[in-house]
Short mmCIF file of C-alpha atoms and ligand atoms in Angstrom, two decimals:
data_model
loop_
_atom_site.label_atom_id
_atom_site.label_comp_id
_atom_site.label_asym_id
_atom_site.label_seq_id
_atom_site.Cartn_x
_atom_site.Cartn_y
_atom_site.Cartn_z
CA UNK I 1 19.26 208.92 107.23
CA UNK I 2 15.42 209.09 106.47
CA UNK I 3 12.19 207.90 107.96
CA UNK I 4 8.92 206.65 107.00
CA UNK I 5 5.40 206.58 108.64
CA UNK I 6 3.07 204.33 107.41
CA UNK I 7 -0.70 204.82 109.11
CA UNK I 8 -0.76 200.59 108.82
CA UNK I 9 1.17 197.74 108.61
CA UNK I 10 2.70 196.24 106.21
CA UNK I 11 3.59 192.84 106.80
CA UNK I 12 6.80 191.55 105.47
CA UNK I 13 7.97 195.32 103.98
CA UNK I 14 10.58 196.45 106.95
CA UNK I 15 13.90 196.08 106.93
CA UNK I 16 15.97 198.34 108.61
CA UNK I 17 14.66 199.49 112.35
CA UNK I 18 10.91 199.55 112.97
CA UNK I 19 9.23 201.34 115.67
CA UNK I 20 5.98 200.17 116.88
CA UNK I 21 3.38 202.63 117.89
CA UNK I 22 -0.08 201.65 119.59
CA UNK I 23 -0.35 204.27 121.53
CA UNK I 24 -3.38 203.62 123.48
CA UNK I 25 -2.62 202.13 125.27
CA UNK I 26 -0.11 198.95 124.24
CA UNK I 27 3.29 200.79 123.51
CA UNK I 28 2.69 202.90 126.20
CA UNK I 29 1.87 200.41 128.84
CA UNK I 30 4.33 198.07 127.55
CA UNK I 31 7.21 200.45 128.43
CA UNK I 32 5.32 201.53 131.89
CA UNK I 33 5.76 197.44 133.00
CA UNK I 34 9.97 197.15 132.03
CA UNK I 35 9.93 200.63 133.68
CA UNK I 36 8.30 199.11 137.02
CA UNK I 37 10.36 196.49 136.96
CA UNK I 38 9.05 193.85 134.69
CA UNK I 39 11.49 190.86 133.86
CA UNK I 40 10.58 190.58 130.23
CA UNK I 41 7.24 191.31 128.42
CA UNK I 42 5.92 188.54 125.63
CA UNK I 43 3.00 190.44 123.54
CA UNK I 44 0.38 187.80 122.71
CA UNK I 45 -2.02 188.21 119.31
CA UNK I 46 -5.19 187.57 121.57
CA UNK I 47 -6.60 186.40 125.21
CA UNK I 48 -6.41 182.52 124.87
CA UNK I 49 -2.76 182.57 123.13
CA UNK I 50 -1.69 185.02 126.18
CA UNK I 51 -3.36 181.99 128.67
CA UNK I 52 -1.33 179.59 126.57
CA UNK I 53 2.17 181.34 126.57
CA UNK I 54 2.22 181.94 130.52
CA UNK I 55 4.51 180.05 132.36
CA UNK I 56 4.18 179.57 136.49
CA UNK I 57 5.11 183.09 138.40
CA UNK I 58 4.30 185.40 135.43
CA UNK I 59 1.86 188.37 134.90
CA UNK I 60 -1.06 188.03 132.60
CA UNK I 61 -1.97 191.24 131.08
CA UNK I 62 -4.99 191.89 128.61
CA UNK I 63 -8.37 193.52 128.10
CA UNK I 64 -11.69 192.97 126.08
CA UNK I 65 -13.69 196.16 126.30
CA UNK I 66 -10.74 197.75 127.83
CA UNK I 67 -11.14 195.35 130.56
CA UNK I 68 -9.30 192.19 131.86
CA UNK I 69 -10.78 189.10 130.89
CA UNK I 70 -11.95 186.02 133.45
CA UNK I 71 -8.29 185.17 134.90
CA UNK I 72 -5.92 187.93 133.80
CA UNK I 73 -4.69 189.63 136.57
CA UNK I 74 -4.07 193.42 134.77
CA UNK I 75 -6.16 195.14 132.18
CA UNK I 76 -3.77 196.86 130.25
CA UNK I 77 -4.16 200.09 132.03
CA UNK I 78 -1.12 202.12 131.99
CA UNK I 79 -2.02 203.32 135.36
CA UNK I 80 -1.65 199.50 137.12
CA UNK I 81 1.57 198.38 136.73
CA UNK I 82 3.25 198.19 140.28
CA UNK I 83 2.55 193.76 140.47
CA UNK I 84 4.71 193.41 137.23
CA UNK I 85 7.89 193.85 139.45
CA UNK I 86 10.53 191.11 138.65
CA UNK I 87 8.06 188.97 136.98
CA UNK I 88 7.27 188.22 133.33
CA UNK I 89 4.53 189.70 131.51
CA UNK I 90 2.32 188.08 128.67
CA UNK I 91 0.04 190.74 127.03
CA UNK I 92 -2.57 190.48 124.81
CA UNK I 93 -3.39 193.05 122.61
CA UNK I 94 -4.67 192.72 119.19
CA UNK I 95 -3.39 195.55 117.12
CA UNK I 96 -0.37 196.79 118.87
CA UNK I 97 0.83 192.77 118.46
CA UNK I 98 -0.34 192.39 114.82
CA UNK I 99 1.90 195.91 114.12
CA UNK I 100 5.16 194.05 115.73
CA UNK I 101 4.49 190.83 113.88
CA UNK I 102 4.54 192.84 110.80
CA UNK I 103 7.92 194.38 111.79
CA UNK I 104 9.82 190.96 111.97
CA UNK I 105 11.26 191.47 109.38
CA UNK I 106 13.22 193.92 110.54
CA UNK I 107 16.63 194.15 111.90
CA UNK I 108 15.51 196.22 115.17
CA UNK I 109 12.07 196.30 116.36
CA UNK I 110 11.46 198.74 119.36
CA UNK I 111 7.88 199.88 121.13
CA UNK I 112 7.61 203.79 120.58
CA UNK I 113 4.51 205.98 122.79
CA UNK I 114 4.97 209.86 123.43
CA UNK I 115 5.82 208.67 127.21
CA UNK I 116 9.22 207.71 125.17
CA UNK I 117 9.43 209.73 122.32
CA UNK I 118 12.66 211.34 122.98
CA UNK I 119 14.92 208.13 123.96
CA UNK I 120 12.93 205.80 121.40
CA UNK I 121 14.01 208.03 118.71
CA UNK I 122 17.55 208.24 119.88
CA UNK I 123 18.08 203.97 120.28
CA UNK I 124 16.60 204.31 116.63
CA UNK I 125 19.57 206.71 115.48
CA UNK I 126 21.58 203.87 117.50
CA UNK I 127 21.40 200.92 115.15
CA UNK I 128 22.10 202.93 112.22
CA UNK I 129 19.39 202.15 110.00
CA UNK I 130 16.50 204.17 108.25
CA UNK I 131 13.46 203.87 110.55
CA UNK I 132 10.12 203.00 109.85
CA UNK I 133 7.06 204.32 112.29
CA UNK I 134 4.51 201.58 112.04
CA UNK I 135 1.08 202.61 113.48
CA UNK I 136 -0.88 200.05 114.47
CA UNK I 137 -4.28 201.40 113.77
CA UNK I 138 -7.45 199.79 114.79
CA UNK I 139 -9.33 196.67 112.92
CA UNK I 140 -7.47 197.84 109.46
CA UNK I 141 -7.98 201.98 109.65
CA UNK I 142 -5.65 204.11 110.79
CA UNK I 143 -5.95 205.82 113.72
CA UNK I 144 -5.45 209.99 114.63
CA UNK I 145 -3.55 208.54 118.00
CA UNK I 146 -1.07 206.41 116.60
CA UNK I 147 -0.33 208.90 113.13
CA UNK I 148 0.48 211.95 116.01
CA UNK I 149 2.18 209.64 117.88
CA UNK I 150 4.43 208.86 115.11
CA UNK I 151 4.69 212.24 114.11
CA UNK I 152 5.99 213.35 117.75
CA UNK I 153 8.93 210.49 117.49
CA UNK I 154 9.33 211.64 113.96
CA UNK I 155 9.91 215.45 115.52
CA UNK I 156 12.27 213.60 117.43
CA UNK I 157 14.03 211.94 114.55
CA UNK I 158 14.13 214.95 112.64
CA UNK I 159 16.07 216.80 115.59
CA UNK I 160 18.28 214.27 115.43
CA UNK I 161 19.39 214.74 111.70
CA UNK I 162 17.11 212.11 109.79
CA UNK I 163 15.45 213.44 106.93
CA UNK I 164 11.04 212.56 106.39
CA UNK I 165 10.52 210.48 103.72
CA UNK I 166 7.22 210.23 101.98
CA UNK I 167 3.75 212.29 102.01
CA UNK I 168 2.60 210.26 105.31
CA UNK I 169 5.84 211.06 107.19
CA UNK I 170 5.17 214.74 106.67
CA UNK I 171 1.29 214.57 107.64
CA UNK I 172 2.58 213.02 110.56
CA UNK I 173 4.98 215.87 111.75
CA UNK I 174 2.10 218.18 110.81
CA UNK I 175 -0.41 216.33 113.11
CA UNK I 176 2.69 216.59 115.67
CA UNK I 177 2.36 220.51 116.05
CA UNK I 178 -0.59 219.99 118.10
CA UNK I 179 -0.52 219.58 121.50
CA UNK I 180 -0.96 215.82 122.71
CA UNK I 181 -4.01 215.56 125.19
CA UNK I 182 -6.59 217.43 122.32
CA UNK I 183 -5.39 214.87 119.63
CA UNK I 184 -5.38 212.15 121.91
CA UNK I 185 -9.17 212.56 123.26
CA UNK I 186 -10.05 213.08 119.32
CA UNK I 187 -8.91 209.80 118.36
CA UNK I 188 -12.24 206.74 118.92
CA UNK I 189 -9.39 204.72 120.93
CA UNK I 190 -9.69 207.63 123.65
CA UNK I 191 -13.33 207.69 123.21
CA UNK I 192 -13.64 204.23 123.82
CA UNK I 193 -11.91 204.48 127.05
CA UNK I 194 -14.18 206.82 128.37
CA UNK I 195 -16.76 205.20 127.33
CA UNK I 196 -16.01 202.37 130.12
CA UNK I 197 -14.56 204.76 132.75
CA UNK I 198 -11.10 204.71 131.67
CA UNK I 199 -10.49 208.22 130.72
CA UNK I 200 -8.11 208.76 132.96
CA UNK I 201 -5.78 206.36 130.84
CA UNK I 202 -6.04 208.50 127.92
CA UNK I 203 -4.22 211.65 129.81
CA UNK I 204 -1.68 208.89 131.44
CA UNK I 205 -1.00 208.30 127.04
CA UNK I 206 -1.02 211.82 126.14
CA UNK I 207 2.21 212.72 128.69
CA UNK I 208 5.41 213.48 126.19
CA UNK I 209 8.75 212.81 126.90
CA UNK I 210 8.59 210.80 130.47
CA UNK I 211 10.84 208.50 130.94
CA UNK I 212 13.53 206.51 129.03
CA UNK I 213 12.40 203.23 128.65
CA UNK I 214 12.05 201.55 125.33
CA UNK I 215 11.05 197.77 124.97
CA UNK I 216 13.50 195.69 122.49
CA UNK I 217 12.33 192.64 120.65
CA UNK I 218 14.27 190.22 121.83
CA UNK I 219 13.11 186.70 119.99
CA UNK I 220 9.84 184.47 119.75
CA UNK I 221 8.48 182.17 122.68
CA UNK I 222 5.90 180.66 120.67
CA UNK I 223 3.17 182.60 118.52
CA UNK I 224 4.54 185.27 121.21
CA UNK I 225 7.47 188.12 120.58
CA UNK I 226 9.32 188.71 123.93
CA UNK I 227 10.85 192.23 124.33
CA UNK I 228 13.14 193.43 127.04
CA UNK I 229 13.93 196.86 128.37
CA UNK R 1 -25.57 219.09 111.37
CA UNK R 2 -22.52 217.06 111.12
CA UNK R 3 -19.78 216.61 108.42
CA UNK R 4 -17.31 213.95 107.60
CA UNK R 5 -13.82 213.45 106.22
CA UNK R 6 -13.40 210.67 103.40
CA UNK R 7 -9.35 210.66 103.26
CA UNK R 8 -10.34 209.17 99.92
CA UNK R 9 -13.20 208.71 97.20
CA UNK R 10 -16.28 205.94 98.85
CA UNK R 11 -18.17 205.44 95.42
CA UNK R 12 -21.94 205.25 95.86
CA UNK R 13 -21.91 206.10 99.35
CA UNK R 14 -23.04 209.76 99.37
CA UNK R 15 -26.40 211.00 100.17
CA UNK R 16 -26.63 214.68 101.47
CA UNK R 17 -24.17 217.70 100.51
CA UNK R 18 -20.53 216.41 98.91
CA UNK R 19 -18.02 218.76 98.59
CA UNK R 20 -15.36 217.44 96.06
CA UNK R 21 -11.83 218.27 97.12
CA UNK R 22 -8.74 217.91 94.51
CA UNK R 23 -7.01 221.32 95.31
CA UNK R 24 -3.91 220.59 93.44
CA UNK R 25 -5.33 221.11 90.84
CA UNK R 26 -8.67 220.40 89.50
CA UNK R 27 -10.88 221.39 91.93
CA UNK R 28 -8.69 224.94 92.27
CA UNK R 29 -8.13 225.51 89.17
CA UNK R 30 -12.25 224.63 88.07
CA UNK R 31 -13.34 227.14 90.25
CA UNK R 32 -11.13 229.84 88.37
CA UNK R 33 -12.07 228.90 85.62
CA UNK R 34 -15.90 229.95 86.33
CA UNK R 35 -14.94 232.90 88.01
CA UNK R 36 -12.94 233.93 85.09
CA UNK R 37 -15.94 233.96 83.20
CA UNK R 38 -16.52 230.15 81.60
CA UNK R 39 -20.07 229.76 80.77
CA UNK R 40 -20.05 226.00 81.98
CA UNK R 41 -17.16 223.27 83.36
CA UNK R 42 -17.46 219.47 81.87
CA UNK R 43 -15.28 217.51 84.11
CA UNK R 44 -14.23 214.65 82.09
CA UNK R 45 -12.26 211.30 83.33
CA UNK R 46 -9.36 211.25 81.14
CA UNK R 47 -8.16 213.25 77.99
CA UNK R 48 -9.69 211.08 75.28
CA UNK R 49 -12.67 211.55 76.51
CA UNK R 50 -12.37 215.29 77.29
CA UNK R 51 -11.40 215.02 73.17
CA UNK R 52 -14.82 213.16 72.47
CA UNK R 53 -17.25 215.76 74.62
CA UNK R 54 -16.12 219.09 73.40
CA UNK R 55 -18.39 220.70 71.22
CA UNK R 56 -17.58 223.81 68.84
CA UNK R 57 -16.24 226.35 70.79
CA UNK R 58 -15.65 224.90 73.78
CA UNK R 59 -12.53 224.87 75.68
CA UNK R 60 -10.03 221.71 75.88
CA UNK R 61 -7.96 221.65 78.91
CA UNK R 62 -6.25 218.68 80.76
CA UNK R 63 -2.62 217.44 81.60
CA UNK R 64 -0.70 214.79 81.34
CA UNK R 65 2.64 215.33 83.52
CA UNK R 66 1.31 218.43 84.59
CA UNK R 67 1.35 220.14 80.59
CA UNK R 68 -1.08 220.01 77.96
CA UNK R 69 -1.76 217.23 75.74
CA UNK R 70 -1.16 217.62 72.08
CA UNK R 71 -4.48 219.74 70.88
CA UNK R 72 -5.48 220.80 74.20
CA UNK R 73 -6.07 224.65 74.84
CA UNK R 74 -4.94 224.99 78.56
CA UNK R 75 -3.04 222.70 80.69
CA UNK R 76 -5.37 222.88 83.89
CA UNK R 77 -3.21 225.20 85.67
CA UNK R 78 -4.53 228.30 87.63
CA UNK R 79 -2.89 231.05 87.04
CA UNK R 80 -4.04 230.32 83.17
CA UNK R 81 -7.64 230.69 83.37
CA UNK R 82 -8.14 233.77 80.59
CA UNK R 83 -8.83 232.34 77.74
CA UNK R 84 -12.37 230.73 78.79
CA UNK R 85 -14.20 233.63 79.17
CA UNK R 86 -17.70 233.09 77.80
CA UNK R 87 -16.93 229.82 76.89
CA UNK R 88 -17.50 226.17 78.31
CA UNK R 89 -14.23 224.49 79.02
CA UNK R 90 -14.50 220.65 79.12
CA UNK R 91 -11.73 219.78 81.69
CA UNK R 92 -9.87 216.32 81.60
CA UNK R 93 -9.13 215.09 85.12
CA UNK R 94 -7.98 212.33 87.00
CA UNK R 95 -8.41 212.07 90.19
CA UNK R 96 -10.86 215.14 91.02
CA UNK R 97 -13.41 213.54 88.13
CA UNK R 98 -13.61 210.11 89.68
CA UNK R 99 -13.92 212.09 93.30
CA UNK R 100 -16.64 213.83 92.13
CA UNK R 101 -17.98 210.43 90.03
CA UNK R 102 -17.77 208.60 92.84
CA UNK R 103 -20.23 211.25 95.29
CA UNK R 104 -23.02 211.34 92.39
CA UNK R 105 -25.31 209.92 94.46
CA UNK R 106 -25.29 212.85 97.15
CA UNK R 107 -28.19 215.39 96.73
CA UNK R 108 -25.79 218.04 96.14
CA UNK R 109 -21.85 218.08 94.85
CA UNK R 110 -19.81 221.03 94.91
CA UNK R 111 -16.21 221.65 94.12
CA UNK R 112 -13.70 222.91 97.18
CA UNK R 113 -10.77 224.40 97.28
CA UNK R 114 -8.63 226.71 100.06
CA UNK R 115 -9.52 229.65 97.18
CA UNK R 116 -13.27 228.97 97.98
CA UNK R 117 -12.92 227.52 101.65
CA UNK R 118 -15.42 229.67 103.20
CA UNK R 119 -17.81 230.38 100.60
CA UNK R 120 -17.65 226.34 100.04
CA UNK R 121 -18.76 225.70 103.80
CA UNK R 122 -21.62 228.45 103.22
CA UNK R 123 -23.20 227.15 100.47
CA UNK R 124 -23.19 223.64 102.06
CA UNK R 125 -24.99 224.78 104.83
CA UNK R 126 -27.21 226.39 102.50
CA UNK R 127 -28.68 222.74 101.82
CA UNK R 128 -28.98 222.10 105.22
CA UNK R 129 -27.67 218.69 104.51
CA UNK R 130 -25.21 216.83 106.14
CA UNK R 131 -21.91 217.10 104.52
CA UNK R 132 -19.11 214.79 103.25
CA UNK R 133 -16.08 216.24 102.53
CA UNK R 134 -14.48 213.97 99.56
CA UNK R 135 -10.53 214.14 99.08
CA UNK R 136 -9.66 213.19 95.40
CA UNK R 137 -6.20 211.18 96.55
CA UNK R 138 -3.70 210.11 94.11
CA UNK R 139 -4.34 206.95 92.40
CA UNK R 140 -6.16 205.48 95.19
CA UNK R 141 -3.39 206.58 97.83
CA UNK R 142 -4.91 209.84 99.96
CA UNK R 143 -3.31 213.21 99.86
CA UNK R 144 -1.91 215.41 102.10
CA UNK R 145 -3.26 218.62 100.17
CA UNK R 146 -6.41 217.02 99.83
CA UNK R 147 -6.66 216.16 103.38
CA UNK R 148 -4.72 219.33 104.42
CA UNK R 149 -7.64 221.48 101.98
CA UNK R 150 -10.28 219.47 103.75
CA UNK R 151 -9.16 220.36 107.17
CA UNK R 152 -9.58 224.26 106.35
CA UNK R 153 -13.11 223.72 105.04
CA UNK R 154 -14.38 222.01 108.19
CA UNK R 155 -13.00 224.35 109.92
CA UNK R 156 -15.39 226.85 108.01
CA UNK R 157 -18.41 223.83 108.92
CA UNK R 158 -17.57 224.21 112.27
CA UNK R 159 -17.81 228.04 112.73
CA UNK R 160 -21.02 227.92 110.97
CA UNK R 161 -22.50 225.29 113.68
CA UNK R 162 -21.51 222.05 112.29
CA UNK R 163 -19.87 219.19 114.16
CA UNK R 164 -16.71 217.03 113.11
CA UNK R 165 -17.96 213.28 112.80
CA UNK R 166 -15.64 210.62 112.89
CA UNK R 167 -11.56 210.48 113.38
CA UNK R 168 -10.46 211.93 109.83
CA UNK R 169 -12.74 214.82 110.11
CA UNK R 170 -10.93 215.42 113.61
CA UNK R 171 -7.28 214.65 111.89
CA UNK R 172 -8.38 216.86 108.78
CA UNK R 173 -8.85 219.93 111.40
CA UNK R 174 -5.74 219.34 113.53
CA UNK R 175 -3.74 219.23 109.94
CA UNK R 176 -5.27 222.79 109.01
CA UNK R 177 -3.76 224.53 112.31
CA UNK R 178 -1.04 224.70 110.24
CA UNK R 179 -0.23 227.55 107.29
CA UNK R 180 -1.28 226.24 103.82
CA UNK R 181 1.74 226.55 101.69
CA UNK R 182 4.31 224.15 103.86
CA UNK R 183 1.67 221.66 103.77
CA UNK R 184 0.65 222.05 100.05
CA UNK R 185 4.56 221.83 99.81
CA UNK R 186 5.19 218.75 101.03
CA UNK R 187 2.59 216.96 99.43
CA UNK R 188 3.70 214.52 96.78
CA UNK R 189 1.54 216.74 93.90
CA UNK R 190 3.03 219.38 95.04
CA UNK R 191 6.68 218.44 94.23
CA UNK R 192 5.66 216.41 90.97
CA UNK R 193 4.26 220.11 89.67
CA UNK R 194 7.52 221.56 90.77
CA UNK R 195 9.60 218.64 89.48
CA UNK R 196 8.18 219.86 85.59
CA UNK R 197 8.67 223.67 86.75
CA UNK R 198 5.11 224.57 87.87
CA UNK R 199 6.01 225.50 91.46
CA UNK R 200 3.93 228.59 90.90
CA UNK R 201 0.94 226.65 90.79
CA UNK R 202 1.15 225.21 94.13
CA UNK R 203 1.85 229.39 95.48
CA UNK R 204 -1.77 229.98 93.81
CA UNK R 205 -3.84 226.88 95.26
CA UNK R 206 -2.61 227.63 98.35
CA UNK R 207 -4.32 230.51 98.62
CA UNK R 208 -6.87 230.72 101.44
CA UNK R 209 -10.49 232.86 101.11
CA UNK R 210 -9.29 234.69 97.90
CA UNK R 211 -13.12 234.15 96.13
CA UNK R 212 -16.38 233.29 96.51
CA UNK R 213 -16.87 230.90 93.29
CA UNK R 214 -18.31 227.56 94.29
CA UNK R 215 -18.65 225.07 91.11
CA UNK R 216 -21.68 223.16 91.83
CA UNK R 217 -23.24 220.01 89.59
CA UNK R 218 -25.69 220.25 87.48
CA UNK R 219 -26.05 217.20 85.46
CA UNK R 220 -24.12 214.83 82.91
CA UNK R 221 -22.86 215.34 79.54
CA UNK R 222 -22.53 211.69 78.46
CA UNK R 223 -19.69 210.92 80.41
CA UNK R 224 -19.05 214.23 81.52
CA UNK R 225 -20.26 215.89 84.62
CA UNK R 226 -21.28 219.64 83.87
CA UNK R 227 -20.71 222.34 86.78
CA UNK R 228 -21.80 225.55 87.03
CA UNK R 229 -21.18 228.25 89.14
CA1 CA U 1 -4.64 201.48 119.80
CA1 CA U 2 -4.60 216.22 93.27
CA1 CA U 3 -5.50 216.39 89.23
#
């Protein structure tokens, strides 16, 4: 079985099983909330589609400037996510949400980060289908972050038997033989953060191989794509 | 002084120092050719062209599928270099001529390779310019030897006092903490070379600090651009 990385999306191209990867910090805080406790978790393409989607009793979740906007009660942080418990989140993130709607056509569509690496890349070898690492990247470039991120899950992959497939998969798995917090704080997603105080998120992104929770697309609700744990 | 990483070719956009980068093969193979000996390099866009420039006894060497087209004298492959002692060699390449086309308006261009990695990053500094390092790519799709080759030179820049700019400069030098020849390896050039039994080739361009040779521009030749060393 093989896998690809591609540094972008590319809307309409996947097939088998896609794994997302916006690794700061949408992937990553998207599996922190179903680990908390989160009912379900609907990503939204922007801030007024996420006010739209909400129904009564659920979480709004989104940032502009890596902070919430007027009304949302989380910022995306992946260091806030104790109020999700037993409730719905909508989240609005831009690029990690234009990445999944460019999976859809895929059979499986999971959420990869490093915080999952491991047990992302092992429900991938699950649905027995060649896997595609989709970076999100930021505004249309790709992104150091998201490429090492994929290149970790593609470790993963590999360890499991699957076989890289193209020049990008193996520049990915090259990238991966760094360690993660040095990449990480390289990348202008990390320096972003820190620009607005929120470097501390960037080490929460950088931890490898945490827990086991990977989100699951699950069906639409609206412009929104609702993924479960 | 900082430098940058173009993963590929941003025509018109070059001011201070360029260093061209098409290490398998053009740029590696050039600088062998004026260490041999060759009185002067033409780099020309495509072999009929290369056919058009040549003057009496010069040098014809280009490739198509990685072997000389009919006529031609040498098939742009390093470890064949002897032949152009004394003489110019007007060189028909892809990807490493419209690199190097598309940096013509930096103040200086120079050709890098690993072979000249830290004699490359000298001479730059020389200029006391800023410095772009320009990865050929493939056919408008960037390269993980380019990228890879890149990496190694900025990590040159940076010992001499010069400061990564931007993500890909960072992603170039996390690349080139790996060994050259699995990453030259895997690279999509690499296996077309092997694919027509020139494996050897990729063994000699991924050679790292093996000569001090630096091809640098010196003007045009109709459509040719003419190096020297
Ligand atoms: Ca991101
Ligand atoms: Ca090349
Ligand atoms: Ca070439």
């Amino acid at each position: 079985m093989r896998f690809r990385v591609d540094p972008l999306p590319l809307p309409g191209t996947y097939r088998g099983t896609a794994i997302v990867v916006d690794v700061i910090r949408a992937t990553t805080t998207a599996g922190l909330y179903l680990r908390a406790g989160a009912k379900a978790l609907i990503l939204a393409p922007g801030v007024e589609v996420a006010r739209a989607l909400r129904q009564e009793g659920e979480i709004l979740a989104g940032e502009v400037g890596g902070l919430p906007p007027e009304g949302f009660d989380l910022g995306n942080s992946p260091r806030e996510v104790e109020r999700v418990v037993g409730k719905a989140v909508v989240m609005a993130t831009t690029n990690g949400t234009r990445a999944a709607h460019a999976a859809l056509g895929a059979r499986h569509i999971l959420l990869g980060s490093l915080q999952n690496a491991r047990t992302v890349a092992e429900k991938a070898r699950e649905t027995g289908e060649e896997v595609h690492l989709v970076c999100a990247g930021k505004e249309g470039q790709m992104a150091l972050d998201d490429l090492y991120t994929a290149g970790v899950i593609g470790k993963r992959l590999k360890g499991l038997g699957f076989s890289p497939e193209g020049e990008m998969a193996h520049l990915a798995l090259f990238l991966a033989e760094n360690p993660a917090f040095p990449v990480l704080s390289s990348s202008e997603a990390a320096k972003a953060l820190v620009g607005v105080g929120l470097g501390e998120d960037v080490a929460e992104c950088a931890r490898v191989d945490v827990h086991a929770v990977v989100p699951r697309f699950l069906g639409m609700r609206g412009e929104g794509m609702v993924f479960g744990g």
